[in-house]
């Protein structure tokens, strides 16, 4: 499956962005989807994930209450709505997909088989 992330940019602290990840090449509705981010000099970290059906989202504690993950299986797209952005949210954001993950493994980047190219989010103070 091919993943194309978009929607990053420069925003002031307190602002909002919506990231999109368009998928192609395989049955999107069969894949669990995740968003991860990597700041300069840091390891890639989990941000949010959503099950195949979209019925259960998962969030890192650092983004709970501010970010919302959703998916539109008809459009083969997963979204990450980011509100109340902080400078520490600055990173390259990646979307990822996997067709065999169980819920307890959704937060582990090494469990995902497919990755998008990343989109840069910069939050200025």
PDB file of N, CA and C in Angstrom, residues 26-33 51-53 71 73 76 97-101:
ATOM      1  N   UNK A  26      -4.277  -1.092  -1.761  1.00  0.00           N
ATOM      2  CA  UNK A  26      -4.792  -2.250  -1.048  1.00  0.00           C
ATOM      3  C   UNK A  26      -6.054  -1.830  -0.320  1.00  0.00           C
ATOM      4  N   UNK A  27      -6.789  -2.752   0.187  1.00  0.00           N
ATOM      5  CA  UNK A  27      -8.050  -2.431   0.834  1.00  0.00           C
ATOM      6  C   UNK A  27      -7.811  -1.623   2.102  1.00  0.00           C
ATOM      7  N   UNK A  28      -8.046  -0.335   1.993  1.00  0.00           N
ATOM      8  CA  UNK A  28      -7.759   0.578   3.098  1.00  0.00           C
ATOM      9  C   UNK A  28      -8.550   0.219   4.339  1.00  0.00           C
ATOM     10  N   UNK A  29      -9.770  -0.185   4.161  1.00  0.00           N
ATOM     11  CA  UNK A  29     -10.632  -0.454   5.311  1.00  0.00           C
ATOM     12  C   UNK A  29     -10.164  -1.644   6.136  1.00  0.00           C
ATOM     13  N   UNK A  30      -9.227  -2.416   5.625  1.00  0.00           N
ATOM     14  CA  UNK A  30      -8.693  -3.564   6.350  1.00  0.00           C
ATOM     15  C   UNK A  30      -7.464  -3.215   7.183  1.00  0.00           C
ATOM     16  N   UNK A  31      -7.026  -1.980   7.111  1.00  0.00           N
ATOM     17  CA  UNK A  31      -5.787  -1.579   7.775  1.00  0.00           C
ATOM     18  C   UNK A  31      -6.050  -0.739   9.008  1.00  0.00           C
ATOM     19  N   UNK A  32      -5.329  -1.053  10.069  1.00  0.00           N
ATOM     20  CA  UNK A  32      -5.247  -0.115  11.184  1.00  0.00           C
ATOM     21  C   UNK A  32      -4.290   0.997  10.765  1.00  0.00           C
ATOM     22  N   UNK A  33      -4.590   2.216  11.176  1.00  0.00           N
ATOM     23  CA  UNK A  33      -3.798   3.359  10.752  1.00  0.00           C
ATOM     24  C   UNK A  33      -3.247   4.086  11.961  1.00  0.00           C
ATOM     25  N   UNK A  51      -8.510   2.007  14.718  1.00  0.00           N
ATOM     26  CA  UNK A  51      -8.744   0.644  14.272  1.00  0.00           C
ATOM     27  C   UNK A  51      -9.309   0.622  12.847  1.00  0.00           C
ATOM     28  N   UNK A  52      -9.406  -0.562  12.287  1.00  0.00           N
ATOM     29  CA  UNK A  52      -9.870  -0.699  10.903  1.00  0.00           C
ATOM     30  C   UNK A  52     -11.252  -0.103  10.700  1.00  0.00           C
ATOM     31  N   UNK A  53     -12.123  -0.332  11.650  1.00  0.00           N
ATOM     32  CA  UNK A  53     -13.492   0.153  11.515  1.00  0.00           C
ATOM     33  C   UNK A  53     -13.638   1.610  11.884  1.00  0.00           C
ATOM     34  N   UNK A  71     -11.045   8.532  10.249  1.00  0.00           N
ATOM     35  CA  UNK A  71     -10.801   7.932   8.946  1.00  0.00           C
ATOM     36  C   UNK A  71     -12.075   7.951   8.120  1.00  0.00           C
ATOM     37  N   UNK A  73     -13.210   5.650   5.150  1.00  0.00           N
ATOM     38  CA  UNK A  73     -12.865   4.488   4.340  1.00  0.00           C
ATOM     39  C   UNK A  73     -13.344   4.637   2.899  1.00  0.00           C
ATOM     40  N   UNK A  76     -10.512   6.447   1.412  1.00  0.00           N
ATOM     41  CA  UNK A  76      -9.186   5.857   1.669  1.00  0.00           C
ATOM     42  C   UNK A  76      -8.244   6.850   2.332  1.00  0.00           C
ATOM     43  N   UNK A  97       0.440   2.260   8.209  1.00  0.00           N
ATOM     44  CA  UNK A  97      -0.660   1.305   8.073  1.00  0.00           C
ATOM     45  C   UNK A  97      -0.163  -0.101   8.327  1.00  0.00           C
ATOM     46  N   UNK A  98      -1.052  -0.905   8.851  1.00  0.00           N
ATOM     47  CA  UNK A  98      -0.749  -2.321   8.996  1.00  0.00           C
ATOM     48  C   UNK A  98      -2.040  -3.108   8.951  1.00  0.00           C
ATOM     49  N   UNK A  99      -1.944  -4.314   8.409  1.00  0.00           N
ATOM     50  CA  UNK A  99      -3.144  -5.111   8.204  1.00  0.00           C
ATOM     51  C   UNK A  99      -3.339  -6.214   9.231  1.00  0.00           C
ATOM     52  N   UNK A 100      -2.422  -6.331  10.177  1.00  0.00           N
ATOM     53  CA  UNK A 100      -2.564  -7.418  11.121  1.00  0.00           C
ATOM     54  C   UNK A 100      -2.399  -7.044  12.572  1.00  0.00           C
ATOM     55  N   UNK A 101      -2.374  -5.721  12.868  1.00  0.00           N
ATOM     56  CA  UNK A 101      -2.108  -5.304  14.233  1.00  0.00           C
ATOM     57  C   UNK A 101      -3.291  -5.534  15.155  1.00  0.00           C
TER      58      UNK A 101
END
